[in-house]
Coordinates of C-alpha atoms and ligand atoms in Angstrom, one line a residue:
Chain A
X1 CA 31.6 -116.0 2.8
X2 CA 34.4 -113.8 1.6
X3 CA 37.2 -115.4 -0.4
X4 CA 40.4 -115.3 1.5
X5 CA 43.8 -115.2 -0.3
X6 CA 47.2 -115.5 1.0
X7 CA 50.7 -115.1 -0.5
X8 CA 52.5 -118.2 -1.5
X9 CA 56.2 -119.1 -1.9
X10 CA 57.7 -120.1 -5.2
X11 CA 61.2 -121.4 -5.6
X12 CA 62.8 -120.3 -8.8
X13 CA 65.8 -122.5 -9.2
X14 CA 68.3 -123.9 -8.2
X15 CA 67.7 -125.8 -11.4
X16 CA 66.0 -123.3 -13.6
X17 CA 67.2 -122.2 -17.1
X18 CA 66.9 -118.4 -16.3
X19 CA 68.9 -118.5 -13.1
X20 CA 72.1 -118.8 -15.2
X21 CA 73.7 -121.4 -13.0
X22 CA 72.7 -123.0 -9.6
X23 CA 70.9 -120.1 -7.9
X24 CA 67.7 -120.0 -6.1
X25 CA 65.2 -117.2 -5.7
X26 CA 62.6 -117.6 -3.0
X27 CA 59.8 -115.5 -4.3
X28 CA 56.7 -114.7 -2.3
X29 CA 53.8 -114.1 -4.7
X30 CA 50.5 -112.5 -4.3
X31 CA 48.8 -113.9 -7.4
X32 CA 51.3 -113.1 -10.0
X33 CA 52.7 -110.1 -8.3
X34 CA 56.1 -110.3 -6.5
X35 CA 55.8 -109.4 -2.8
X36 CA 59.2 -110.5 -1.6
X37 CA 62.4 -112.0 -3.0
X38 CA 65.1 -113.7 -1.2
X39 CA 68.1 -114.9 -3.1
X40 CA 69.7 -118.1 -1.8
X41 CA 73.3 -118.5 -2.9
X42 CA 76.0 -121.0 -2.1
X43 CA 75.3 -124.0 -4.3
X44 CA 78.5 -123.5 -6.2
X45 CA 80.7 -122.7 -3.2
X46 CA 84.2 -124.1 -3.6
X47 CA 86.0 -122.2 -0.9
X48 CA 88.4 -120.6 -3.3
X49 CA 89.4 -117.9 -0.8
X50 CA 90.4 -120.5 1.7
X51 CA 92.1 -122.7 -0.8
X52 CA 94.2 -119.8 -2.0
X53 CA 95.7 -119.3 1.4
X54 CA 97.5 -122.6 1.0
X55 CA 98.9 -122.0 -2.4
X56 CA 101.6 -119.8 -3.8
X57 CA 100.9 -116.6 -5.6
X58 CA 101.4 -118.2 -9.0
X59 CA 99.4 -121.3 -8.2
X60 CA 96.4 -119.2 -7.5
X61 CA 96.1 -117.8 -11.0
X62 CA 94.2 -120.9 -12.3
X63 CA 91.7 -120.6 -9.5
X64 CA 90.8 -117.1 -10.5
X65 CA 89.7 -118.6 -13.9
X66 CA 87.0 -120.3 -12.0
X67 CA 85.4 -117.2 -10.6
X68 CA 83.5 -115.5 -13.4
X69 CA 84.0 -118.3 -15.9
X70 CA 82.6 -116.1 -18.7
X71 CA 85.4 -113.6 -18.3
X72 CA 88.3 -115.6 -17.0
X73 CA 90.9 -113.3 -18.6
X74 CA 89.8 -110.3 -16.6
X75 CA 89.9 -112.3 -13.4
X76 CA 93.5 -113.2 -14.1
X77 CA 94.2 -109.6 -14.9
X78 CA 92.7 -108.3 -11.7
X79 CA 94.6 -110.8 -9.6
X80 CA 98.0 -110.3 -11.2
X81 CA 97.6 -106.6 -11.0
X82 CA 96.9 -106.8 -7.2
X83 CA 100.0 -109.0 -6.7
X84 CA 102.1 -106.7 -8.8
X85 CA 101.0 -103.8 -6.7
X86 CA 101.9 -105.7 -3.6
X87 CA 105.3 -106.8 -4.8
X88 CA 106.0 -103.7 -6.9
X89 CA 106.8 -105.5 -10.1
X90 CA 107.2 -103.7 -13.4
X91 CA 105.5 -105.2 -16.4
X92 CA 107.1 -105.0 -19.9
X93 CA 105.3 -102.7 -22.3
X94 CA 104.3 -105.4 -24.7
X95 CA 102.7 -107.5 -22.0
X96 CA 100.7 -104.5 -20.8
X97 CA 99.3 -104.1 -24.4
X98 CA 98.6 -107.8 -24.7
X99 CA 96.7 -107.7 -21.4
X100 CA 94.6 -104.8 -22.5
X101 CA 93.8 -106.6 -25.8
X102 CA 92.8 -109.8 -24.0
X103 CA 90.7 -107.8 -21.4
X104 CA 88.8 -106.0 -24.1
X105 CA 88.3 -109.1 -26.2
X106 CA 86.9 -110.7 -23.0
X107 CA 84.6 -107.8 -22.4
X108 CA 83.1 -108.2 -25.9
X109 CA 82.7 -112.0 -25.4
X110 CA 81.1 -111.5 -22.0
X111 CA 78.7 -108.9 -23.1
X112 CA 77.7 -111.0 -26.1
X113 CA 76.8 -113.7 -23.7
X114 CA 75.0 -111.3 -21.4
X115 CA 72.9 -109.8 -24.1
X116 CA 72.2 -113.2 -25.7
X117 CA 70.9 -114.8 -22.6
X118 CA 69.0 -111.7 -21.6
X119 CA 67.1 -112.1 -24.8
X120 CA 66.7 -115.7 -24.1
X121 CA 65.0 -114.8 -20.8
X122 CA 62.7 -112.5 -22.7
X123 CA 61.5 -115.4 -24.7
X124 CA 63.6 -115.0 -27.9
X125 CA 64.5 -118.6 -27.5
X126 CA 68.0 -119.3 -28.8
X127 CA 67.9 -117.3 -32.0
X128 CA 69.7 -114.1 -30.9
X129 CA 72.0 -116.2 -28.7
X130 CA 73.2 -118.1 -31.7
X131 CA 74.1 -115.0 -33.6
X132 CA 76.0 -113.7 -30.6
X133 CA 77.6 -117.0 -30.0
X134 CA 78.9 -117.0 -33.5
X135 CA 81.0 -113.9 -32.8
X136 CA 81.9 -115.1 -29.3
X137 CA 83.2 -118.3 -30.9
X138 CA 85.6 -116.3 -33.1
X139 CA 87.0 -114.7 -29.9
X140 CA 87.3 -118.1 -28.2
X141 CA 89.2 -119.4 -31.2
X142 CA 91.7 -116.6 -30.7
X143 CA 92.0 -117.2 -26.9
X144 CA 92.6 -120.9 -27.7
X145 CA 95.3 -119.9 -30.1
X146 CA 97.1 -117.8 -27.5
X147 CA 96.8 -119.9 -24.4
X148 CA 95.5 -123.3 -25.4
X149 CA 92.1 -123.3 -23.8
X150 CA 88.7 -121.8 -24.4
X151 CA 87.2 -121.2 -21.0
X152 CA 89.9 -121.3 -18.3
X153 CA 92.7 -119.3 -19.9
X154 CA 95.3 -119.1 -17.1
X155 CA 97.2 -116.7 -19.4
X156 CA 98.4 -113.8 -17.3
X157 CA 101.4 -114.3 -15.0
X158 CA 102.8 -112.1 -12.2
X159 CA 105.1 -109.9 -14.2
X160 CA 103.6 -110.3 -17.7
X161 CA 101.8 -113.0 -19.7
X162 CA 102.7 -116.6 -20.0
X163 CA 103.6 -116.7 -23.7
X164 CA 103.9 -114.3 -26.6
X165 CA 101.1 -114.4 -29.2
X166 CA 101.6 -116.6 -32.2
X167 CA 102.1 -114.8 -35.5
X168 CA 98.7 -115.7 -37.0
X169 CA 97.0 -114.0 -34.0
X170 CA 97.3 -110.4 -35.1
X171 CA 95.9 -110.8 -38.7
X172 CA 92.9 -112.7 -37.3
X173 CA 92.2 -110.2 -34.6
X174 CA 92.5 -107.3 -37.1
X175 CA 89.9 -109.0 -39.2
X176 CA 87.7 -109.5 -36.2
X177 CA 88.0 -105.8 -35.2
X178 CA 87.2 -104.7 -38.7
X179 CA 84.1 -106.9 -39.0
X180 CA 82.7 -106.6 -35.5
X181 CA 81.0 -103.2 -35.9
X182 CA 78.9 -104.5 -38.8
X183 CA 77.8 -107.4 -36.6
X184 CA 76.9 -105.0 -33.8
X185 CA 75.0 -103.0 -36.3
X186 CA 73.1 -106.2 -37.3
X187 CA 72.2 -106.9 -33.7
X188 CA 71.0 -103.4 -33.1
X189 CA 69.1 -103.4 -36.3
X190 CA 67.4 -106.6 -35.3
X191 CA 66.9 -105.8 -31.6
X192 CA 67.2 -102.3 -30.4
X193 CA 63.9 -101.1 -32.0
X194 CA 62.1 -104.4 -31.7
X195 CA 58.6 -103.7 -30.3
X196 CA 58.5 -106.9 -28.1
X197 CA 61.9 -106.1 -26.6
X198 CA 60.8 -102.5 -26.0
X199 CA 57.5 -103.6 -24.5
X200 CA 59.1 -106.1 -22.1
X201 CA 62.1 -103.9 -21.0
X202 CA 61.2 -100.2 -21.2
X203 CA 60.4 -99.0 -17.7
X204 CA 60.8 -102.5 -16.2
X205 CA 63.0 -103.2 -13.2
X206 CA 64.1 -99.6 -12.6
X207 CA 67.2 -99.1 -10.4
X208 CA 67.2 -95.5 -9.3
X209 CA 70.5 -93.6 -9.4
X210 CA 70.7 -93.1 -5.6
X211 CA 69.9 -96.7 -4.8
X212 CA 72.5 -97.9 -7.3
X213 CA 75.1 -95.7 -5.6
X214 CA 74.1 -96.8 -2.1
X215 CA 74.4 -100.5 -2.7
X216 CA 77.8 -99.9 -4.4
X217 CA 76.6 -101.3 -7.7
X218 CA 79.2 -101.2 -10.5
X219 CA 79.6 -102.0 -14.1
X220 CA 76.8 -101.7 -16.7
X221 CA 74.2 -102.0 -13.9
X222 CA 75.4 -98.8 -12.3
X223 CA 76.1 -97.0 -15.6
X224 CA 72.6 -97.8 -16.9
X225 CA 71.3 -95.8 -13.9
X226 CA 73.1 -92.7 -15.2
X227 CA 76.2 -92.8 -13.1
X228 CA 79.3 -92.2 -15.2
X229 CA 81.7 -94.5 -13.2
X230 CA 84.1 -96.7 -15.0
X231 CA 87.3 -97.6 -13.2
X232 CA 89.2 -97.6 -16.5
X233 CA 88.6 -93.8 -16.5
X234 CA 88.1 -93.0 -12.8
X235 CA 91.2 -94.8 -11.5
X236 CA 93.2 -95.8 -14.6
X237 CA 95.1 -99.0 -14.1
X238 CA 97.6 -100.6 -16.4
X239 CA 97.8 -98.4 -19.5
X240 CA 94.2 -97.4 -19.9
X241 CA 95.0 -93.7 -19.8
X242 CA 96.6 -94.0 -23.2
X243 CA 93.3 -94.9 -25.0
X244 CA 90.6 -92.8 -26.2
X245 CA 87.1 -94.2 -25.5
X246 CA 83.8 -93.1 -24.1
X247 CA 81.8 -94.4 -21.2
X248 CA 78.2 -95.0 -22.3
X249 CA 75.6 -94.2 -19.6
X250 CA 71.8 -94.8 -19.6
X251 CA 69.4 -92.4 -18.0
X252 CA 66.5 -94.3 -16.6
X253 CA 68.1 -97.5 -15.2
X254 CA 65.6 -99.9 -16.6
X255 CA 66.3 -103.2 -18.2
X256 CA 66.5 -101.6 -21.7
X257 CA 69.2 -99.2 -20.5
X258 CA 71.3 -102.1 -19.2
X259 CA 70.9 -103.9 -22.5
X260 CA 71.8 -100.7 -24.4
X261 CA 74.8 -99.8 -22.2
X262 CA 76.3 -103.3 -22.9
X263 CA 75.7 -102.9 -26.6
X264 CA 77.5 -99.5 -26.7
X265 CA 80.3 -100.8 -24.5
X266 CA 81.1 -103.4 -27.1
X267 CA 81.6 -100.6 -29.7
X268 CA 83.9 -98.8 -27.3
X269 CA 85.9 -102.1 -26.7
X270 CA 86.3 -102.4 -30.4
X271 CA 87.7 -98.9 -30.5
X272 CA 90.2 -99.7 -27.7
X273 CA 91.2 -102.8 -29.6
X274 CA 91.9 -100.8 -32.7
X275 CA 94.1 -98.4 -30.9
X276 CA 95.9 -101.1 -28.9
X277 CA 96.6 -103.0 -32.2
X278 CA 98.1 -99.9 -33.7
X279 CA 100.3 -99.1 -30.8
X280 CA 101.4 -102.7 -29.9
X281 CA 105.2 -102.6 -29.3
X282 CA 107.6 -105.4 -29.6
X283 CA 109.9 -106.8 -26.9
X284 CA 109.6 -109.0 -23.9
X285 CA 106.3 -110.3 -22.5
X286 CA 107.5 -111.5 -19.1
X287 CA 109.6 -109.7 -16.5
X288 CA 111.8 -112.1 -14.6
X289 CA 110.0 -112.8 -11.4
X290 CA 111.2 -115.5 -8.9
X291 CA 109.2 -118.7 -9.0
X292 CA 108.4 -118.5 -5.3
X293 CA 107.5 -114.9 -5.0
X294 CA 107.6 -113.5 -1.4
X295 CA 106.0 -110.1 -1.5
X296 CA 106.8 -107.8 1.4
X297 CA 104.4 -107.9 4.3
X298 CA 101.5 -105.6 3.8
X299 CA 98.1 -105.5 2.3
X300 CA 96.8 -104.3 -1.0
X301 CA 93.5 -103.8 -2.8
X302 CA 93.6 -104.0 -6.6
X303 CA 90.5 -103.5 -8.7
X304 CA 89.7 -103.4 -12.3
X305 CA 86.6 -102.8 -14.5
X306 CA 85.6 -106.4 -15.3
X307 CA 82.8 -106.8 -17.8
X308 CA 80.3 -107.2 -15.0
X309 CA 81.6 -104.4 -12.8
X310 CA 84.3 -103.7 -10.3
X311 CA 86.3 -106.8 -9.6
X312 CA 88.7 -106.4 -6.7
X313 CA 91.2 -108.6 -5.0
X314 CA 92.3 -107.8 -1.4
X315 CA 95.5 -109.5 -0.5
X316 CA 97.4 -109.6 2.8
X317 CA 100.9 -110.8 2.7
X318 CA 103.0 -111.9 5.7
X319 CA 106.2 -112.2 3.6
X320 CA 105.7 -115.9 2.9
X321 CA 105.1 -117.7 -0.4
X322 CA 101.3 -117.8 0.0
X323 CA 98.9 -115.0 0.7
X324 CA 97.8 -114.7 4.3
X325 CA 94.3 -113.5 3.2
X326 CA 92.8 -113.6 -0.2
X327 CA 89.5 -111.8 -0.6
X328 CA 87.6 -111.4 -3.7
X329 CA 85.1 -108.6 -4.3
X330 CA 82.8 -110.1 -6.9
X331 CA 80.8 -107.5 -8.9
X332 CA 77.7 -109.5 -9.4
X333 CA 77.2 -110.5 -5.8
X334 CA 77.0 -106.9 -4.8
X335 CA 74.9 -105.9 -7.8
X336 CA 72.5 -108.7 -6.9
X337 CA 71.7 -107.0 -3.6
X338 CA 69.7 -104.5 -5.6
X339 CA 67.4 -107.1 -7.0
X340 CA 64.8 -106.9 -4.2
X341 CA 64.3 -103.2 -4.7
X342 CA 64.0 -103.7 -8.4
X343 CA 61.4 -106.4 -8.7
X344 CA 58.9 -105.9 -5.8
X345 CA 55.5 -105.0 -7.3
X346 CA 56.3 -106.5 -10.7
X347 CA 55.0 -109.7 -12.2
X348 CA 56.9 -113.0 -12.3
X349 CA 57.8 -112.6 -16.0
X350 CA 59.3 -109.2 -15.2
X351 CA 61.3 -110.7 -12.4
X352 CA 63.0 -113.1 -14.8
X353 CA 63.7 -110.2 -17.2
X354 CA 65.1 -108.0 -14.5
X355 CA 67.3 -110.8 -13.2
X356 CA 68.5 -111.6 -16.7
X357 CA 69.5 -108.0 -17.2
X358 CA 71.7 -108.0 -14.2
X359 CA 74.1 -110.5 -15.9
X360 CA 75.1 -112.5 -12.9
X361 CA 77.6 -115.3 -12.9
X362 CA 77.3 -117.9 -10.2
X363 CA 80.9 -118.9 -10.2
X364 CA 81.8 -115.5 -8.9
X365 CA 78.9 -115.1 -6.5
X366 CA 79.5 -118.3 -4.6
X367 CA 83.3 -118.6 -5.4
Chain B
X1 CA 51.7 -100.4 -23.6
X2 CA 51.2 -99.2 -27.1
X3 CA 52.4 -101.3 -30.1
X4 CA 53.4 -98.5 -32.4
X5 CA 55.7 -100.2 -34.7
X6 CA 53.9 -103.5 -34.7
X7 CA 55.2 -105.9 -37.4
X8 CA 58.4 -104.1 -38.2
X9 CA 60.4 -106.2 -35.7
X10 CA 59.0 -109.4 -37.2
X11 CA 59.8 -108.2 -40.7
X12 CA 63.4 -107.4 -39.7
X13 CA 63.8 -110.8 -38.1
X14 CA 62.5 -112.5 -41.2
X15 CA 64.9 -110.5 -43.3
X16 CA 67.8 -111.7 -41.3
X17 CA 66.6 -115.2 -41.4
X18 CA 66.3 -114.9 -45.2
X19 CA 69.9 -113.6 -45.4
X20 CA 71.1 -116.6 -43.6
X21 CA 69.6 -118.9 -46.1
X22 CA 72.4 -117.9 -48.5
X23 CA 75.3 -118.3 -46.0
X24 CA 77.4 -121.4 -45.8
X25 CA 76.8 -123.4 -42.6
X26 CA 79.4 -123.0 -39.9
X27 CA 78.3 -125.9 -37.8
X28 CA 80.8 -128.8 -37.4
X29 CA 79.3 -132.3 -37.2
X30 CA 81.3 -133.4 -34.2
X31 CA 82.4 -136.3 -33.7
X32 CA 82.3 -137.2 -37.4
X33 CA 84.3 -134.1 -38.3
X34 CA 86.7 -132.2 -36.1
X35 CA 88.4 -128.9 -36.4
X36 CA 92.1 -128.5 -36.1
X37 CA 92.8 -127.4 -32.5
X38 CA 95.2 -124.8 -31.5
X39 CA 98.9 -125.6 -31.6
X40 CA 99.1 -124.7 -28.0
X41 CA 96.1 -126.7 -26.9
X42 CA 96.1 -127.8 -23.3
X43 CA 94.2 -131.1 -24.0
X44 CA 93.2 -133.5 -21.3
X45 CA 96.4 -135.4 -21.4
X46 CA 100.0 -135.0 -20.3
X47 CA 103.0 -136.4 -22.0
X48 CA 106.1 -137.4 -20.0
X49 CA 109.5 -138.1 -21.7
X50 CA 111.3 -140.5 -19.3
X51 CA 114.7 -140.1 -21.0
X52 CA 114.7 -136.3 -20.4
X53 CA 113.3 -136.4 -16.8
X54 CA 115.9 -136.0 -14.0
X55 CA 113.4 -136.6 -11.2
X56 CA 113.9 -133.1 -9.9
X57 CA 110.2 -132.8 -8.9
X58 CA 109.9 -129.1 -9.9
X59 CA 106.7 -130.0 -11.7
X60 CA 105.2 -131.6 -8.6
X61 CA 106.0 -128.6 -6.5
X62 CA 104.5 -126.2 -8.9
X63 CA 101.2 -128.0 -9.2
X64 CA 98.4 -126.2 -7.5
X65 CA 96.5 -129.5 -6.9
X66 CA 99.4 -131.5 -5.5
X67 CA 98.6 -133.9 -8.3
X68 CA 102.0 -135.3 -9.4
X69 CA 103.5 -138.1 -7.3
X70 CA 107.2 -138.8 -7.9
X71 CA 109.4 -141.3 -6.1
X72 CA 113.1 -141.7 -6.9
X73 CA 116.1 -143.4 -5.7
X74 CA 119.8 -142.5 -6.2
X75 CA 121.2 -144.5 -9.1
X76 CA 124.7 -145.7 -9.9
X77 CA 125.9 -142.5 -11.7
X78 CA 124.8 -140.3 -8.8
X79 CA 121.6 -139.5 -10.6
X80 CA 118.0 -139.9 -9.7
X81 CA 116.1 -142.9 -11.0
X82 CA 112.4 -142.3 -11.3
X83 CA 110.5 -145.2 -9.7
X84 CA 107.1 -143.7 -9.7
X85 CA 105.6 -140.9 -11.7
X86 CA 101.9 -140.8 -11.3
X87 CA 99.4 -138.2 -12.3
X88 CA 95.7 -138.1 -11.4
X89 CA 93.8 -136.7 -14.3
X90 CA 90.6 -136.6 -12.2
X91 CA 92.1 -133.9 -10.0
X92 CA 94.1 -132.2 -12.7
X93 CA 92.8 -128.9 -14.1
X94 CA 95.1 -128.9 -17.0
X95 CA 96.4 -125.5 -16.1
X96 CA 99.9 -126.2 -17.6
X97 CA 101.9 -124.8 -14.7
X98 CA 103.8 -128.1 -14.3
X99 CA 104.7 -128.0 -18.0
X100 CA 105.9 -124.4 -17.8
X101 CA 108.0 -125.1 -14.8
X102 CA 109.9 -128.2 -16.0
X103 CA 113.5 -127.1 -16.5
X104 CA 114.3 -130.0 -18.8
X105 CA 111.3 -129.9 -21.1
X106 CA 110.4 -133.5 -19.9
X107 CA 106.7 -132.8 -19.6
X108 CA 104.3 -131.5 -22.2
X109 CA 100.6 -131.1 -22.6
X110 CA 98.8 -133.4 -25.0
X111 CA 96.6 -132.6 -28.0
X112 CA 93.9 -135.2 -27.3
X113 CA 90.8 -134.0 -25.5
X114 CA 88.7 -137.2 -25.5
X115 CA 89.8 -138.9 -22.3
X116 CA 86.5 -139.9 -20.6
X117 CA 86.6 -143.0 -18.5
X118 CA 84.0 -145.1 -16.8
X119 CA 86.0 -145.5 -13.5
X120 CA 87.8 -142.9 -11.5
X121 CA 90.7 -145.3 -11.0
X122 CA 91.3 -145.4 -14.7
X123 CA 92.0 -141.6 -14.6
X124 CA 95.2 -142.1 -12.7
X125 CA 98.1 -142.3 -15.2
X126 CA 101.1 -144.3 -14.3
X127 CA 104.6 -143.9 -15.6
X128 CA 103.9 -146.2 -18.5
X129 CA 100.7 -144.5 -19.5
X130 CA 102.2 -141.1 -19.5
X131 CA 104.9 -142.0 -22.1
X132 CA 104.7 -140.5 -25.5
X133 CA 104.0 -143.8 -27.4
X134 CA 100.6 -143.0 -29.0
X135 CA 100.4 -139.4 -27.9
X136 CA 100.8 -136.2 -29.6
X137 CA 102.5 -133.5 -27.4
X138 CA 101.1 -130.0 -27.9
X139 CA 103.1 -126.9 -28.3
X140 CA 102.1 -125.3 -25.0
X141 CA 105.2 -123.6 -23.6
X142 CA 107.2 -125.8 -26.1
X143 CA 108.0 -123.6 -29.1
X144 CA 109.8 -126.3 -31.1
X145 CA 106.8 -128.6 -30.9
X146 CA 104.5 -125.8 -31.7
X147 CA 106.2 -124.9 -34.9
X148 CA 105.7 -128.5 -36.2
X149 CA 102.0 -128.7 -35.6
X150 CA 99.3 -127.8 -38.2
X151 CA 97.6 -124.5 -38.0
X152 CA 94.4 -124.1 -36.1
X153 CA 91.2 -123.7 -38.1
X154 CA 89.6 -120.4 -37.3
X155 CA 86.0 -119.6 -37.6
X156 CA 86.8 -116.0 -38.4
X157 CA 88.1 -117.1 -41.8
X158 CA 85.0 -119.2 -42.2
X159 CA 84.5 -120.9 -45.5
X160 CA 86.1 -118.0 -47.3
X161 CA 89.6 -118.4 -48.6
X162 CA 92.3 -117.5 -46.2
X163 CA 94.8 -114.8 -47.0
X164 CA 97.9 -117.0 -46.8
X165 CA 97.8 -120.0 -49.1
X166 CA 94.1 -119.8 -49.6
X167 CA 93.3 -122.6 -47.2
X168 CA 89.7 -123.6 -46.6
X169 CA 88.2 -124.3 -43.2
X170 CA 89.7 -127.7 -42.6
X171 CA 87.7 -130.5 -41.3
X172 CA 89.1 -133.9 -40.5
X173 CA 86.5 -136.5 -41.4
X174 CA 86.4 -139.4 -39.0
X175 CA 84.4 -142.6 -39.3
X176 CA 81.3 -142.4 -41.3
X177 CA 79.3 -144.1 -38.6
X178 CA 77.6 -142.0 -36.0
X179 CA 79.0 -142.7 -32.5
X180 CA 82.0 -144.9 -32.0
X181 CA 80.8 -147.5 -29.5
X182 CA 82.4 -148.3 -26.3
Ligands
SF4_401 S1 110.1 -131.0 -13.5 FE1 110.5 -132.1 -15.4 S2 112.5 -133.1 -15.1 FE2 111.7 -132.5 -13.0 S3 110.6 -134.3 -12.3 FE3 109.1 -133.0 -13.3 S4 109.1 -133.9 -15.4 FE4 110.9 -134.6 -14.5
SF4_402 S1 98.2 -129.3 -15.4 FE1 98.1 -128.1 -13.5 S2 96.7 -129.3 -12.2 FE2 97.4 -130.7 -13.8 S3 99.3 -131.7 -13.0 FE3 100.0 -129.9 -14.2 S4 100.1 -128.2 -12.7 FE4 98.9 -129.9 -11.7

């Protein structure tokens, strides 16, 4: 009698350490080989888009903190930029610089987290994460100094930022900017040539260039596939056209390239921070905006390059104090649609690695 | 898969571990020792100054959660007398919008962050519980309070001496016993 085998279904998550939140992957396996993957989302759904329709434009800023909670500052940034575009509000020069400084600090913090947990998924249990957390902690200290909290910053306001930075902020940030390249060197020295990392990530989970473009991927996931697309360069918002930086791109689109692109982006962020600190002007940080803002009726789409990709806010106004429609384009939800193409035919262990290299954040996927 | 550089990665990892043997620890033994928090901290507490409050309810209108409940009646000097000022900390997200919007600086965030309770009902703060008797208001959106609070301890200066005044990383020792009981 011949032995008959059949595929079986394995649920990875919703409570699984490498799903980075409450997320479930329904994996169909043939032995150890992945045949099919079906992501199940929605465990963290809070209905932010609907809640936002009942609140004023300013009251929605704290809600944007709860999207991608590892990069709250950039969520604030994207939202206030969209509202400012809708209501045509000018932002003072100093506030623009402060926003850029915060956004780039946030990018470093988010990438540190992404790389650290990616290595955790590889099996480098907690050791690299702790080195990266040490640097992230320094950034969180600075955010706490500016806006009083470490995770949900609620710092940007329509027309500027909520408060000016305290005087001890700039020396501390300058010290961080001076030190950070040596820490990135240390990570790269430890990791980038490590044979286990290379063996587990080189050629694994390849996302071809054309697939990446077709699914509208963005951020490091897209750039690792060799597409030079960064909204900071392609459609400069705020004052990004004043800074000199490069957009690192990978060439294969495997897990190693995604790791490498994030590493290089941190170096570029340090470069932007250096320039922004040099040019930082004095003056006001908040343009006088009415408390109950009534933007003219119309619609707007504002997008920025968040650490994880293109974060967009689509707002429709009917000239009342609350948005008529509030839609979020979360980068990681759209990047995640590529997962199926990337993992079929690979083993379960590679599925975890590939998923880790996408750097998803469930707060943003389920919103 | 070839293992060309086998062993080098382990050697590098060990080298970094070895380097860390000579570094001072940066861990803080919470809750026995605590770092000094930011002067603008939005702790899990709000402080309400009844003598400054006019009962205008701007704070209640600006709260995204509809969290502040105010009831007033007109007093003898044609003013508002606040009968009820209630705040549900269980629904509050400590965003600070109410504090920013108060035109009379009658509301401030608090410094404390240890406000866990066993019952949800205990999280609702009444007029009396919100008063600044044993509370420390924080400097969030209140520059005068901010100037008087101690400086935040920053990991970036680590155990090394700081530039101004040569301060060390400050730790506030609490009780020697582990855990504080209920
Ligand atoms: S806004 Fe200030 S003054 Fe007005 S009711 Fe609230 S706490 Fe009182
Ligand atoms: S801190 Fe925010 S959520 Fe809490 S009462 Fe004030 S405005 Fe409402």
